Each structure stands twice: as structure tokens, then as C-alpha cells.
Amino acid sequence: MGLSILVTVAFIGSLVEGQKDVQKAKSLYKGVRLGSISHYHPLTKNARGTCHMFPEPPSGKNGVWGSVALPNVGGNTFANGKTCGMCIEAIATHTNPKGGVPGPNKKEYPPKGKVLRLFVNNACADCYYKNQLDVSVKPYNQKGLFKTWWRAVDCNPGKAGVQIIFDDASSVHYIGVQPRNMPMPAIKTEYWHRNAKKWFNLKWKAGFFQIKTSQIPGKWPKNLIKPPLKLRITSLKGEKKIINAMKIIKGRKPVPVKPKVQFKRMTAPPKKGTCKNVPVKKKKRCGNKGTGQFACKLLKCCYSAKGKGPKCYKKVKK
């Protein structure tokens, strides 16, 4: 087999694998998963997590209880980085998934029955339990595994637009770009080179979309990467936005961008309505037949164990 054929096969293989990861990340928004919560050390400047989104953008702080690592083993819900910048809502119990008690110190338990918002900022290499969430907490002394229901949701970026930060090694010879503060993850970043007059797809590695001058045709200095940098970003939903990063700043601080843009939500906002005094005829099932109380709560629906009709049903207009 010729070298060109081998390269083509490898390229097509990586594209297929990349699309599988995108579909896996999208699937986390569909329905509610039964899994567990465990704990690991807090993130720091010296241990930023696989996604390298520490310190977190507004989307990773607004209403967020903590950062979370998803497994890159077993079910691999981390999806090889396609979930970096995703938000998750979870409801934990004080029960071990196998029915036992997680640990002796109840002060270290996560809040019971409350909706906790988490921000995906890391991968977990030893999370072998199905649908496990490994939450970064401070101080790091929590122990145990807690039965948990969860689903992916839109992050809240606030009024700020999409932010761009650069890897500290970025220069006119290499850039590592991180789009952040979005309702969902960015899965693709392209760079328009003025002299080459074409878009270049940046490869994601260690939390940044990267490219070197050696990948850009032309001789020095025409192949240098000089700001302002025209970037085309694709969200997990598939929406594309073009922005210009006006300068390269070290220290992982957001750089000035033009224009100010933001992406659409992945999911529709929860419908407003009431759960009180809903006639049986108007009770429309939410989720599936076996959807329980906690899963129903995550779906933003009504739950009633008594009475006729579905136990988990959609809200009705007042």
C-alpha cells in the first residue's frame, strides 16, 4: 500500500472517529442518565485539567457548583475532548450505586436531592463506573460514590460574548486557541491566513486548537501568524461564527475580539407552566414510562406518585 493511500486512510479514519465523538457528546443532552458522583482534587494553575479551562469562563461559574471530569475510559463520555466546556445538571442521593452507604462522614456528602450544575473541565482516567461524574472539590477530603441522575444542559455565558484565550507559548510561529464562554462546547476552530488566502483547520490538543507556521504554505515571513486573527468557530450544535482576535495575550486572559458574538442554545429553554391541579386528561408524559422523581426534576417536569395518569408529566399553561 502506497504512502499516500495510508495517509488518506488515516485521515478518513480520524474524521470518522471525530464524528463519533461529536455524536457521543450530543447524546448527553438526550434524556437523563443514571450514574454516580465521586470526588477528586481541586484544579489549580499547576493542575488545570485536560480541558485547560481553569480559571473558568463565566459559563463555567454562573450557577455552577463545581468542575467535573468525565471518564475517558469505559463508556468514554468525555468523548475525546468534545465535551470540554459543557455544563451538566445532576441530582445526587446519599446512597452508593450498589445500595450501600458511601462513607461515615455525612458532612462530606454532596447536597441531597438538589439540582447541581457542573462544568466539564477534565477527563478521568480511572472512572470505570457507568456514567460516573468525578467532581473537583475543595478541600479535597470527600470520599465515597453517590448514586446520581444527570444530563447535559446549556451553560449560562451571561451577557458576555464568546471569549478567546491563547496558549502561553503562542507567537507569530505557533498559536493555541481556546474558544470559551459558550452555551456548549466548541468542536472546531479554523484560521484564515491572509497571505495563503485559505482556511486552516486547527487540531485540538491539550485544551487548545493549534497550528504552526510549518503547516502554512509559503516562505518566511509570509507564513507568519500575525494578528488580528480571523477565526471561524463551530459549536457542538453545528453553528458557525467568525470573529477576529485582535491580539495575542499571554497569561490565559481573554483577548479583545470583534465583533461580539454568541451561539444559540443546544436545547430549547424549559417551558413555563404549572404543576398544580392538572386534570388527568391534560397530563402529557414527560420522559419515558419509568421516569422517576429525580429524573423528572432534571427534565423540568411535574411529578406525582399518586393519582391517575403518568407520574412524570409536562407542565401546563396557567
PDB file of C-alpha atoms in Angstrom:
ATOM      1  CA  MET A   1       0.000   0.000   0.000  1.00  0.00           C
ATOM      2  CA  GLY A   2       1.440   3.395  -1.034  1.00  0.00           C
ATOM      3  CA  LEU A   3       2.222   6.151   1.474  1.00  0.00           C
ATOM      4  CA  SER A   4      -0.448   8.466   0.024  1.00  0.00           C
ATOM      5  CA  ILE A   5      -3.077   5.749   0.451  1.00  0.00           C
ATOM      6  CA  LEU A   6      -2.002   5.151   4.041  1.00  0.00           C
ATOM      7  CA  VAL A   7      -2.231   8.870   4.802  1.00  0.00           C
ATOM      8  CA  THR A   8      -5.678   9.075   3.180  1.00  0.00           C
ATOM      9  CA  VAL A   9      -6.956   6.079   5.144  1.00  0.00           C
ATOM     10  CA  ALA A  10      -5.618   7.550   8.399  1.00  0.00           C
ATOM     11  CA  PHE A  11      -7.214  10.936   7.619  1.00  0.00           C
ATOM     12  CA  ILE A  12     -10.607   9.397   6.830  1.00  0.00           C
ATOM     13  CA  GLY A  13     -10.341   7.260   9.964  1.00  0.00           C
ATOM     14  CA  SER A  14      -9.704  10.319  12.138  1.00  0.00           C
ATOM     15  CA  LEU A  15     -12.684  12.116  10.569  1.00  0.00           C
ATOM     16  CA  VAL A  16     -14.993   9.173  11.284  1.00  0.00           C
ATOM     17  CA  GLU A  17     -13.695   8.896  14.856  1.00  0.00           C
ATOM     18  CA  GLY A  18     -14.156  12.649  15.331  1.00  0.00           C
ATOM     19  CA  GLN A  19     -17.759  12.452  14.166  1.00  0.00           C
ATOM     20  CA  LYS A  20     -18.410   9.581  16.582  1.00  0.00           C
ATOM     21  CA  ASP A  21     -17.133  11.757  19.425  1.00  0.00           C
ATOM     22  CA  VAL A  22     -19.387  14.637  18.327  1.00  0.00           C
ATOM     23  CA  GLN A  23     -22.435  12.359  18.273  1.00  0.00           C
ATOM     24  CA  LYS A  24     -21.499  10.935  21.672  1.00  0.00           C
ATOM     25  CA  ALA A  25     -21.247  14.443  23.138  1.00  0.00           C
ATOM     26  CA  LYS A  26     -24.618  15.396  21.618  1.00  0.00           C
ATOM     27  CA  SER A  27     -26.244  12.271  23.065  1.00  0.00           C
ATOM     28  CA  LEU A  28     -25.550  13.529  26.604  1.00  0.00           C
ATOM     29  CA  TYR A  29     -28.290  16.160  26.110  1.00  0.00           C
ATOM     30  CA  LYS A  30     -30.896  13.484  25.364  1.00  0.00           C
ATOM     31  CA  GLY A  31     -32.747  12.098  28.348  1.00  0.00           C
ATOM     32  CA  VAL A  32     -31.406  11.504  31.858  1.00  0.00           C
ATOM     33  CA  ARG A  33     -28.600   9.108  32.800  1.00  0.00           C
ATOM     34  CA  LEU A  34     -28.256   7.129  35.997  1.00  0.00           C
ATOM     35  CA  GLY A  35     -24.690   7.188  37.264  1.00  0.00           C
ATOM     36  CA  SER A  36     -22.662   8.317  40.246  1.00  0.00           C
ATOM     37  CA  ILE A  37     -20.672  11.207  41.728  1.00  0.00           C
ATOM     38  CA  SER A  38     -17.172  10.821  43.145  1.00  0.00           C
ATOM     39  CA  HIS A  39     -14.630  13.480  44.136  1.00  0.00           C
ATOM     40  CA  TYR A  40     -11.059  14.459  43.261  1.00  0.00           C
ATOM     41  CA  HIS A  41      -8.593  17.280  43.978  1.00  0.00           C
ATOM     42  CA  PRO A  42      -9.354  20.949  43.204  1.00  0.00           C
ATOM     43  CA  LEU A  43      -7.977  22.430  39.982  1.00  0.00           C
ATOM     44  CA  THR A  44      -5.108  24.932  40.205  1.00  0.00           C
ATOM     45  CA  LYS A  45      -2.817  26.879  37.866  1.00  0.00           C
ATOM     46  CA  ASN A  46      -0.425  23.939  38.081  1.00  0.00           C
ATOM     47  CA  ALA A  47      -3.162  21.343  37.510  1.00  0.00           C
ATOM     48  CA  ARG A  48      -5.666  22.933  35.120  1.00  0.00           C
ATOM     49  CA  GLY A  49      -7.354  19.739  33.914  1.00  0.00           C
ATOM     50  CA  THR A  50      -7.326  18.125  30.478  1.00  0.00           C
ATOM     51  CA  CYS A  51      -9.522  20.873  29.007  1.00  0.00           C
ATOM     52  CA  HIS A  52      -7.263  23.643  30.378  1.00  0.00           C
ATOM     53  CA  MET A  53     -10.270  25.863  31.132  1.00  0.00           C
ATOM     54  CA  PHE A  54      -9.066  26.877  34.591  1.00  0.00           C
ATOM     55  CA  PRO A  55      -9.703  29.589  35.656  1.00  0.00           C
ATOM     56  CA  GLU A  56     -13.183  29.035  34.291  1.00  0.00           C
ATOM     57  CA  PRO A  57     -15.015  31.481  31.989  1.00  0.00           C
ATOM     58  CA  PRO A  58     -18.380  32.970  33.107  1.00  0.00           C
ATOM     59  CA  SER A  59     -20.150  29.947  31.559  1.00  0.00           C
ATOM     60  CA  GLY A  60     -18.209  27.757  33.992  1.00  0.00           C
ATOM     61  CA  LYS A  61     -19.080  29.915  37.004  1.00  0.00           C
ATOM     62  CA  ASN A  62     -22.667  31.162  36.572  1.00  0.00           C
ATOM     63  CA  GLY A  63     -24.776  28.928  38.817  1.00  0.00           C
ATOM     64  CA  VAL A  64     -22.052  26.254  38.810  1.00  0.00           C
ATOM     65  CA  TRP A  65     -21.442  24.080  41.894  1.00  0.00           C
ATOM     66  CA  GLY A  66     -18.125  22.644  40.701  1.00  0.00           C
ATOM     67  CA  SER A  67     -15.940  21.448  37.829  1.00  0.00           C
ATOM     68  CA  VAL A  68     -16.329  17.844  36.741  1.00  0.00           C
ATOM     69  CA  ALA A  69     -14.178  15.258  34.983  1.00  0.00           C
ATOM     70  CA  LEU A  70     -15.859  12.797  32.616  1.00  0.00           C
ATOM     71  CA  PRO A  71     -14.459   9.303  32.014  1.00  0.00           C
ATOM     72  CA  ASN A  72     -12.113   8.835  29.053  1.00  0.00           C
ATOM     73  CA  VAL A  73     -12.228   5.090  29.744  1.00  0.00           C
ATOM     74  CA  GLY A  74     -15.094   2.624  29.631  1.00  0.00           C
ATOM     75  CA  GLY A  75     -18.069   4.488  28.171  1.00  0.00           C
ATOM     76  CA  ASN A  76     -15.790   7.483  27.435  1.00  0.00           C
ATOM     77  CA  THR A  77     -18.424  10.177  27.979  1.00  0.00           C
ATOM     78  CA  PHE A  78     -15.505  12.643  27.772  1.00  0.00           C
ATOM     79  CA  ALA A  79     -15.713  11.980  24.014  1.00  0.00           C
ATOM     80  CA  ASN A  80     -12.022  12.795  23.484  1.00  0.00           C
ATOM     81  CA  GLY A  81     -12.455  16.429  24.466  1.00  0.00           C
ATOM     82  CA  LYS A  82     -15.671  17.171  22.583  1.00  0.00           C
ATOM     83  CA  THR A  83     -17.364  17.775  25.968  1.00  0.00           C
ATOM     84  CA  CYS A  84     -14.870  20.405  27.205  1.00  0.00           C
ATOM     85  CA  GLY A  85     -16.906  23.469  28.171  1.00  0.00           C
ATOM     86  CA  MET A  86     -20.166  21.519  28.581  1.00  0.00           C
ATOM     87  CA  CYS A  87     -22.497  22.013  31.536  1.00  0.00           C
ATOM     88  CA  ILE A  88     -24.261  19.202  33.374  1.00  0.00           C
ATOM     89  CA  GLU A  89     -27.123  19.192  35.853  1.00  0.00           C
ATOM     90  CA  ALA A  90     -27.090  16.397  38.408  1.00  0.00           C
ATOM     91  CA  ILE A  91     -29.096  15.239  41.416  1.00  0.00           C
ATOM     92  CA  ALA A  92     -27.233  13.120  43.954  1.00  0.00           C
ATOM     93  CA  THR A  93     -28.552  10.784  46.624  1.00  0.00           C
ATOM     94  CA  HIS A  94     -26.755   9.659  49.772  1.00  0.00           C
ATOM     95  CA  THR A  95     -26.749   6.074  48.573  1.00  0.00           C
ATOM     96  CA  ASN A  96     -23.979   4.039  46.982  1.00  0.00           C
ATOM     97  CA  PRO A  97     -24.917   2.804  43.456  1.00  0.00           C
ATOM     98  CA  LYS A  98     -24.739  -0.751  44.807  1.00  0.00           C
ATOM     99  CA  GLY A  99     -27.069   0.083  47.690  1.00  0.00           C
ATOM    100  CA  GLY A 100     -24.523   0.651  50.434  1.00  0.00           C
ATOM    101  CA  VAL A 101     -23.570   3.792  52.367  1.00  0.00           C
ATOM    102  CA  PRO A 102     -20.729   5.796  50.694  1.00  0.00           C
ATOM    103  CA  GLY A 103     -18.799   6.841  53.817  1.00  0.00           C
ATOM    104  CA  PRO A 104     -19.023   7.586  57.552  1.00  0.00           C
ATOM    105  CA  ASN A 105     -18.764  11.402  57.409  1.00  0.00           C
ATOM    106  CA  LYS A 106     -22.062  12.840  56.185  1.00  0.00           C
ATOM    107  CA  LYS A 107     -20.573  16.357  56.146  1.00  0.00           C
ATOM    108  CA  GLU A 108     -18.642  15.255  53.055  1.00  0.00           C
ATOM    109  CA  TYR A 109     -21.745  14.152  51.153  1.00  0.00           C
ATOM    110  CA  PRO A 110     -22.955  16.221  48.162  1.00  0.00           C
ATOM    111  CA  PRO A 111     -26.255  18.092  48.689  1.00  0.00           C
ATOM    112  CA  LYS A 112     -29.045  15.525  48.582  1.00  0.00           C
ATOM    113  CA  GLY A 113     -31.879  15.888  46.089  1.00  0.00           C
ATOM    114  CA  LYS A 114     -30.751  19.316  44.858  1.00  0.00           C
ATOM    115  CA  VAL A 115     -30.009  20.179  41.236  1.00  0.00           C
ATOM    116  CA  LEU A 116     -26.249  20.736  40.999  1.00  0.00           C
ATOM    117  CA  ARG A 117     -24.773  22.440  37.946  1.00  0.00           C
ATOM    118  CA  LEU A 118     -21.338  21.179  36.898  1.00  0.00           C
ATOM    119  CA  PHE A 119     -18.801  22.401  34.324  1.00  0.00           C
ATOM    120  CA  VAL A 120     -16.804  19.863  32.293  1.00  0.00           C
ATOM    121  CA  ASN A 121     -13.123  20.757  32.566  1.00  0.00           C
ATOM    122  CA  ASN A 122     -11.261  17.465  32.817  1.00  0.00           C
ATOM    123  CA  ALA A 123     -11.010  13.787  31.902  1.00  0.00           C
ATOM    124  CA  CYS A 124     -10.975  10.956  34.428  1.00  0.00           C
ATOM    125  CA  ALA A 125      -8.672   8.031  33.628  1.00  0.00           C
ATOM    126  CA  ASP A 126      -9.825   5.793  36.489  1.00  0.00           C
ATOM    127  CA  CYS A 127     -13.599   6.347  36.382  1.00  0.00           C
ATOM    128  CA  TYR A 128     -14.825   2.889  35.404  1.00  0.00           C
ATOM    129  CA  TYR A 129     -18.328   3.135  36.859  1.00  0.00           C
ATOM    130  CA  LYS A 130     -21.053   3.654  34.284  1.00  0.00           C
ATOM    131  CA  ASN A 131     -21.910   7.352  33.766  1.00  0.00           C
ATOM    132  CA  GLN A 132     -19.578   8.417  36.583  1.00  0.00           C
ATOM    133  CA  LEU A 133     -19.039  12.127  37.379  1.00  0.00           C
ATOM    134  CA  ASP A 134     -15.775  12.981  39.169  1.00  0.00           C
ATOM    135  CA  VAL A 135     -16.253  16.388  40.796  1.00  0.00           C
ATOM    136  CA  SER A 136     -13.390  18.713  41.731  1.00  0.00           C
ATOM    137  CA  VAL A 137     -13.957  19.919  45.293  1.00  0.00           C
ATOM    138  CA  LYS A 138     -12.158  21.928  47.947  1.00  0.00           C
ATOM    139  CA  PRO A 139     -10.998  20.872  50.460  1.00  0.00           C
ATOM    140  CA  TYR A 140     -10.132  17.519  48.925  1.00  0.00           C
ATOM    141  CA  ASN A 141     -11.159  15.043  51.602  1.00  0.00           C
ATOM    142  CA  GLN A 142     -14.535  13.845  50.351  1.00  0.00           C
ATOM    143  CA  LYS A 143     -14.865  10.095  49.987  1.00  0.00           C
ATOM    144  CA  GLY A 144     -17.440   7.751  48.564  1.00  0.00           C
ATOM    145  CA  LEU A 145     -19.526   7.104  45.489  1.00  0.00           C
ATOM    146  CA  PHE A 146     -23.024   8.579  45.367  1.00  0.00           C
ATOM    147  CA  LYS A 147     -25.900   7.399  43.200  1.00  0.00           C
ATOM    148  CA  THR A 148     -26.714  10.268  40.820  1.00  0.00           C
ATOM    149  CA  TRP A 149     -29.005  11.205  37.939  1.00  0.00           C
ATOM    150  CA  TRP A 150     -27.651  13.669  35.371  1.00  0.00           C
ATOM    151  CA  ARG A 151     -27.943  15.192  31.912  1.00  0.00           C
ATOM    152  CA  ALA A 152     -26.097  17.775  29.796  1.00  0.00           C
ATOM    153  CA  VAL A 153     -27.648  21.256  29.658  1.00  0.00           C
ATOM    154  CA  ASP A 154     -26.816  24.655  28.186  1.00  0.00           C
ATOM    155  CA  CYS A 155     -24.300  26.748  30.099  1.00  0.00           C
ATOM    156  CA  ASN A 156     -25.099  30.332  31.078  1.00  0.00           C
ATOM    157  CA  PRO A 157     -22.454  32.616  29.495  1.00  0.00           C
ATOM    158  CA  GLY A 158     -24.221  35.711  30.822  1.00  0.00           C
ATOM    159  CA  LYS A 159     -24.124  38.879  28.756  1.00  0.00           C
ATOM    160  CA  ALA A 160     -20.527  38.346  27.688  1.00  0.00           C
ATOM    161  CA  GLY A 161     -19.804  37.112  24.203  1.00  0.00           C
ATOM    162  CA  VAL A 162     -17.557  34.280  23.093  1.00  0.00           C
ATOM    163  CA  GLN A 163     -14.095  34.626  24.606  1.00  0.00           C
ATOM    164  CA  ILE A 164     -10.739  33.693  23.106  1.00  0.00           C
ATOM    165  CA  ILE A 165      -7.635  32.887  25.116  1.00  0.00           C
ATOM    166  CA  PHE A 166      -4.237  31.734  23.843  1.00  0.00           C
ATOM    167  CA  ASP A 167      -1.803  29.094  24.981  1.00  0.00           C
ATOM    168  CA  ASP A 168       1.134  30.829  26.677  1.00  0.00           C
ATOM    169  CA  ALA A 169       3.508  29.514  24.002  1.00  0.00           C
ATOM    170  CA  SER A 170       1.588  31.327  21.230  1.00  0.00           C
ATOM    171  CA  SER A 171       3.541  33.649  18.938  1.00  0.00           C
ATOM    172  CA  VAL A 172       3.816  34.520  15.239  1.00  0.00           C
ATOM    173  CA  HIS A 173       5.171  30.975  14.717  1.00  0.00           C
ATOM    174  CA  TYR A 174       2.521  28.969  16.588  1.00  0.00           C
ATOM    175  CA  ILE A 175      -0.904  29.580  18.105  1.00  0.00           C
ATOM    176  CA  GLY A 176      -3.004  27.572  20.518  1.00  0.00           C
ATOM    177  CA  VAL A 177      -6.555  28.974  20.514  1.00  0.00           C
ATOM    178  CA  GLN A 178      -9.293  28.249  23.052  1.00  0.00           C
ATOM    179  CA  PRO A 179     -12.849  29.484  22.320  1.00  0.00           C
ATOM    180  CA  ARG A 180     -14.764  29.663  25.608  1.00  0.00           C
ATOM    181  CA  ASN A 181     -17.793  31.130  27.377  1.00  0.00           C
ATOM    182  CA  MET A 182     -20.299  29.438  25.097  1.00  0.00           C
ATOM    183  CA  PRO A 183     -23.600  27.655  25.895  1.00  0.00           C
ATOM    184  CA  MET A 184     -21.933  24.419  24.725  1.00  0.00           C
ATOM    185  CA  PRO A 185     -18.508  23.153  23.632  1.00  0.00           C
ATOM    186  CA  ALA A 186     -16.652  24.383  20.558  1.00  0.00           C
ATOM    187  CA  ILE A 187     -15.771  21.380  18.399  1.00  0.00           C
ATOM    188  CA  LYS A 188     -13.849  23.077  15.587  1.00  0.00           C
ATOM    189  CA  THR A 189     -11.732  26.188  15.048  1.00  0.00           C
ATOM    190  CA  GLU A 190     -10.385  27.398  11.702  1.00  0.00           C
ATOM    191  CA  TYR A 191      -7.912  30.183  10.963  1.00  0.00           C
ATOM    192  CA  TRP A 192      -7.916  32.370   7.835  1.00  0.00           C
ATOM    193  CA  HIS A 193      -4.376  33.183   6.713  1.00  0.00           C
ATOM    194  CA  ARG A 194      -4.284  36.396   4.733  1.00  0.00           C
ATOM    195  CA  ASN A 195      -1.297  35.519   2.543  1.00  0.00           C
ATOM    196  CA  ALA A 196      -2.271  31.895   1.917  1.00  0.00           C
ATOM    197  CA  LYS A 197      -5.850  33.051   1.256  1.00  0.00           C
ATOM    198  CA  LYS A 198      -7.437  29.933   2.727  1.00  0.00           C
ATOM    199  CA  TRP A 199      -8.931  28.489   5.920  1.00  0.00           C
ATOM    200  CA  PHE A 200      -6.800  26.140   8.004  1.00  0.00           C
ATOM    201  CA  ASN A 201      -8.346  23.620  10.364  1.00  0.00           C
ATOM    202  CA  LEU A 202      -6.676  23.773  13.788  1.00  0.00           C
ATOM    203  CA  LYS A 203      -6.038  20.469  15.560  1.00  0.00           C
ATOM    204  CA  TRP A 204      -7.311  20.182  19.151  1.00  0.00           C
ATOM    205  CA  LYS A 205      -4.736  19.107  21.710  1.00  0.00           C
ATOM    206  CA  ALA A 206      -4.494  19.699  25.468  1.00  0.00           C
ATOM    207  CA  GLY A 207      -7.405  22.143  25.508  1.00  0.00           C
ATOM    208  CA  PHE A 208      -6.298  24.314  22.569  1.00  0.00           C
ATOM    209  CA  PHE A 209      -6.845  24.331  18.804  1.00  0.00           C
ATOM    210  CA  GLN A 210      -3.317  24.530  17.392  1.00  0.00           C
ATOM    211  CA  ILE A 211      -1.403  25.374  14.208  1.00  0.00           C
ATOM    212  CA  LYS A 212       2.246  26.085  13.333  1.00  0.00           C
ATOM    213  CA  THR A 213       3.777  28.149  10.529  1.00  0.00           C
ATOM    214  CA  SER A 214       5.243  24.901   9.144  1.00  0.00           C
ATOM    215  CA  GLN A 215       1.663  23.898   8.255  1.00  0.00           C
ATOM    216  CA  ILE A 216       1.090  27.087   6.253  1.00  0.00           C
ATOM    217  CA  PRO A 217       2.418  27.225   2.659  1.00  0.00           C
ATOM    218  CA  GLY A 218       4.834  29.986   1.717  1.00  0.00           C
ATOM    219  CA  LYS A 219       8.242  31.115   2.890  1.00  0.00           C
ATOM    220  CA  TRP A 220       9.111  33.236   5.898  1.00  0.00           C
ATOM    221  CA  PRO A 221       7.898  35.877   6.639  1.00  0.00           C
ATOM    222  CA  LYS A 222       4.757  35.374   4.526  1.00  0.00           C
ATOM    223  CA  ASN A 223       3.684  32.306   6.503  1.00  0.00           C
ATOM    224  CA  LEU A 224       3.835  34.030   9.901  1.00  0.00           C
ATOM    225  CA  ILE A 225       0.700  34.103  12.049  1.00  0.00           C
ATOM    226  CA  LYS A 226       0.047  37.770  12.731  1.00  0.00           C
ATOM    227  CA  PRO A 227      -2.948  39.353  14.493  1.00  0.00           C
ATOM    228  CA  PRO A 228      -5.656  40.283  14.016  1.00  0.00           C
ATOM    229  CA  LEU A 229      -6.501  36.604  13.619  1.00  0.00           C
ATOM    230  CA  LYS A 230      -9.653  35.732  11.710  1.00  0.00           C
ATOM    231  CA  LEU A 231     -11.207  32.652  13.336  1.00  0.00           C
ATOM    232  CA  ARG A 232     -14.210  30.535  12.371  1.00  0.00           C
ATOM    233  CA  ILE A 233     -15.640  28.611  15.316  1.00  0.00           C
ATOM    234  CA  THR A 234     -18.105  25.727  15.125  1.00  0.00           C
ATOM    235  CA  SER A 235     -20.261  24.834  18.131  1.00  0.00           C
ATOM    236  CA  LEU A 236     -21.340  21.321  19.093  1.00  0.00           C
ATOM    237  CA  LYS A 237     -24.722  22.150  17.556  1.00  0.00           C
ATOM    238  CA  GLY A 238     -23.012  22.895  14.218  1.00  0.00           C
ATOM    239  CA  GLU A 239     -23.494  26.667  14.206  1.00  0.00           C
ATOM    240  CA  LYS A 240     -20.549  28.704  12.856  1.00  0.00           C
ATOM    241  CA  LYS A 241     -19.379  32.173  13.910  1.00  0.00           C
ATOM    242  CA  ILE A 242     -16.493  34.288  12.583  1.00  0.00           C
ATOM    243  CA  ILE A 243     -14.628  36.582  14.968  1.00  0.00           C
ATOM    244  CA  ASN A 244     -11.326  38.437  14.934  1.00  0.00           C
ATOM    245  CA  ALA A 245      -8.866  38.070  17.807  1.00  0.00           C
ATOM    246  CA  MET A 246      -7.201  41.473  17.811  1.00  0.00           C
ATOM    247  CA  LYS A 247      -4.012  40.469  19.631  1.00  0.00           C
ATOM    248  CA  ILE A 248      -2.187  37.577  21.283  1.00  0.00           C
ATOM    249  CA  ILE A 249      -2.026  37.900  25.073  1.00  0.00           C
ATOM    250  CA  LYS A 250      -0.183  35.560  27.416  1.00  0.00           C
ATOM    251  CA  GLY A 251      -1.384  34.619  30.881  1.00  0.00           C
ATOM    252  CA  ARG A 252      -4.543  32.951  29.531  1.00  0.00           C
ATOM    253  CA  LYS A 253      -6.516  36.157  29.671  1.00  0.00           C
ATOM    254  CA  PRO A 254      -9.394  36.829  27.238  1.00  0.00           C
ATOM    255  CA  VAL A 255      -8.209  38.927  24.292  1.00  0.00           C
ATOM    256  CA  PRO A 256     -10.174  41.729  22.592  1.00  0.00           C
ATOM    257  CA  VAL A 257     -12.432  40.248  19.874  1.00  0.00           C
ATOM    258  CA  LYS A 258     -14.551  41.797  17.127  1.00  0.00           C
ATOM    259  CA  PRO A 259     -17.433  41.518  16.635  1.00  0.00           C
ATOM    260  CA  LYS A 260     -19.067  40.398  19.884  1.00  0.00           C
ATOM    261  CA  VAL A 261     -20.886  37.136  19.101  1.00  0.00           C
ATOM    262  CA  GLN A 262     -22.658  34.360  20.973  1.00  0.00           C
ATOM    263  CA  PHE A 263     -24.035  30.983  19.925  1.00  0.00           C
ATOM    264  CA  LYS A 264     -27.599  29.699  20.085  1.00  0.00           C
ATOM    265  CA  ARG A 265     -28.641  27.203  22.755  1.00  0.00           C
ATOM    266  CA  MET A 266     -28.289  23.485  22.200  1.00  0.00           C
ATOM    267  CA  THR A 267     -31.725  22.826  23.711  1.00  0.00           C
ATOM    268  CA  ALA A 268     -34.978  24.759  23.948  1.00  0.00           C
ATOM    269  CA  PRO A 269     -35.475  26.695  27.209  1.00  0.00           C
ATOM    270  CA  PRO A 270     -37.775  24.998  29.751  1.00  0.00           C
ATOM    271  CA  LYS A 271     -41.442  25.703  29.134  1.00  0.00           C
ATOM    272  CA  LYS A 272     -43.235  27.797  31.718  1.00  0.00           C
ATOM    273  CA  GLY A 273     -46.349  26.492  33.364  1.00  0.00           C
ATOM    274  CA  THR A 274     -47.794  24.947  36.491  1.00  0.00           C
ATOM    275  CA  CYS A 275     -47.899  21.513  38.107  1.00  0.00           C
ATOM    276  CA  LYS A 276     -50.878  22.297  40.342  1.00  0.00           C
ATOM    277  CA  ASN A 277     -54.356  20.877  39.809  1.00  0.00           C
ATOM    278  CA  VAL A 278     -53.611  19.401  36.380  1.00  0.00           C
ATOM    279  CA  PRO A 279     -56.540  17.264  35.108  1.00  0.00           C
ATOM    280  CA  VAL A 280     -55.654  13.690  34.141  1.00  0.00           C
ATOM    281  CA  LYS A 281     -56.670  14.374  30.524  1.00  0.00           C
ATOM    282  CA  LYS A 282     -54.051  17.141  30.285  1.00  0.00           C
ATOM    283  CA  LYS A 283     -51.222  15.129  31.803  1.00  0.00           C
ATOM    284  CA  LYS A 284     -48.769  14.509  28.953  1.00  0.00           C
ATOM    285  CA  ARG A 285     -45.975  12.101  29.731  1.00  0.00           C
ATOM    286  CA  CYS A 286     -42.523  13.586  30.262  1.00  0.00           C
ATOM    287  CA  GLY A 287     -39.608  11.227  29.668  1.00  0.00           C
ATOM    288  CA  ASN A 288     -40.474   7.537  29.475  1.00  0.00           C
ATOM    289  CA  LYS A 289     -42.804   5.280  31.433  1.00  0.00           C
ATOM    290  CA  GLY A 290     -40.204   4.548  34.106  1.00  0.00           C
ATOM    291  CA  THR A 291     -39.003   8.131  34.682  1.00  0.00           C
ATOM    292  CA  GLY A 292     -38.622   8.616  38.434  1.00  0.00           C
ATOM    293  CA  GLN A 293     -38.807  11.671  40.667  1.00  0.00           C
ATOM    294  CA  PHE A 294     -35.195  12.872  40.317  1.00  0.00           C
ATOM    295  CA  ALA A 295     -35.025  12.272  36.570  1.00  0.00           C
ATOM    296  CA  CYS A 296     -38.340  14.098  36.218  1.00  0.00           C
ATOM    297  CA  LYS A 297     -36.949  17.040  38.174  1.00  0.00           C
ATOM    298  CA  LEU A 298     -33.961  17.267  35.810  1.00  0.00           C
ATOM    299  CA  LEU A 299     -36.361  17.277  32.851  1.00  0.00           C
ATOM    300  CA  LYS A 300     -38.084  20.327  34.422  1.00  0.00           C
ATOM    301  CA  CYS A 301     -41.379  18.442  34.569  1.00  0.00           C
ATOM    302  CA  CYS A 302     -44.006  17.674  37.217  1.00  0.00           C
ATOM    303  CA  TYR A 303     -44.005  14.538  39.360  1.00  0.00           C
ATOM    304  CA  SER A 304     -46.778  12.934  41.364  1.00  0.00           C
ATOM    305  CA  ALA A 305     -46.571   9.383  42.707  1.00  0.00           C
ATOM    306  CA  LYS A 306     -50.296   9.377  43.445  1.00  0.00           C
ATOM    307  CA  GLY A 307     -53.319   9.676  41.219  1.00  0.00           C
ATOM    308  CA  LYS A 308     -54.069   8.542  37.694  1.00  0.00           C
ATOM    309  CA  GLY A 309     -52.105   9.316  34.580  1.00  0.00           C
ATOM    310  CA  PRO A 310     -48.325   9.435  34.125  1.00  0.00           C
ATOM    311  CA  LYS A 311     -46.283  10.099  37.261  1.00  0.00           C
ATOM    312  CA  CYS A 312     -43.933  12.423  35.373  1.00  0.00           C
ATOM    313  CA  TYR A 313     -45.823  14.865  33.181  1.00  0.00           C
ATOM    314  CA  LYS A 314     -45.278  18.160  31.394  1.00  0.00           C
ATOM    315  CA  LYS A 315     -46.257  21.497  32.893  1.00  0.00           C
ATOM    316  CA  VAL A 316     -49.430  23.112  31.591  1.00  0.00           C
ATOM    317  CA  LYS A 317     -50.095  26.753  30.873  1.00  0.00           C
ATOM    318  CA  LYS A 318     -51.801  28.690  33.639  1.00  0.00           C
TER     319      LYS A 318
END
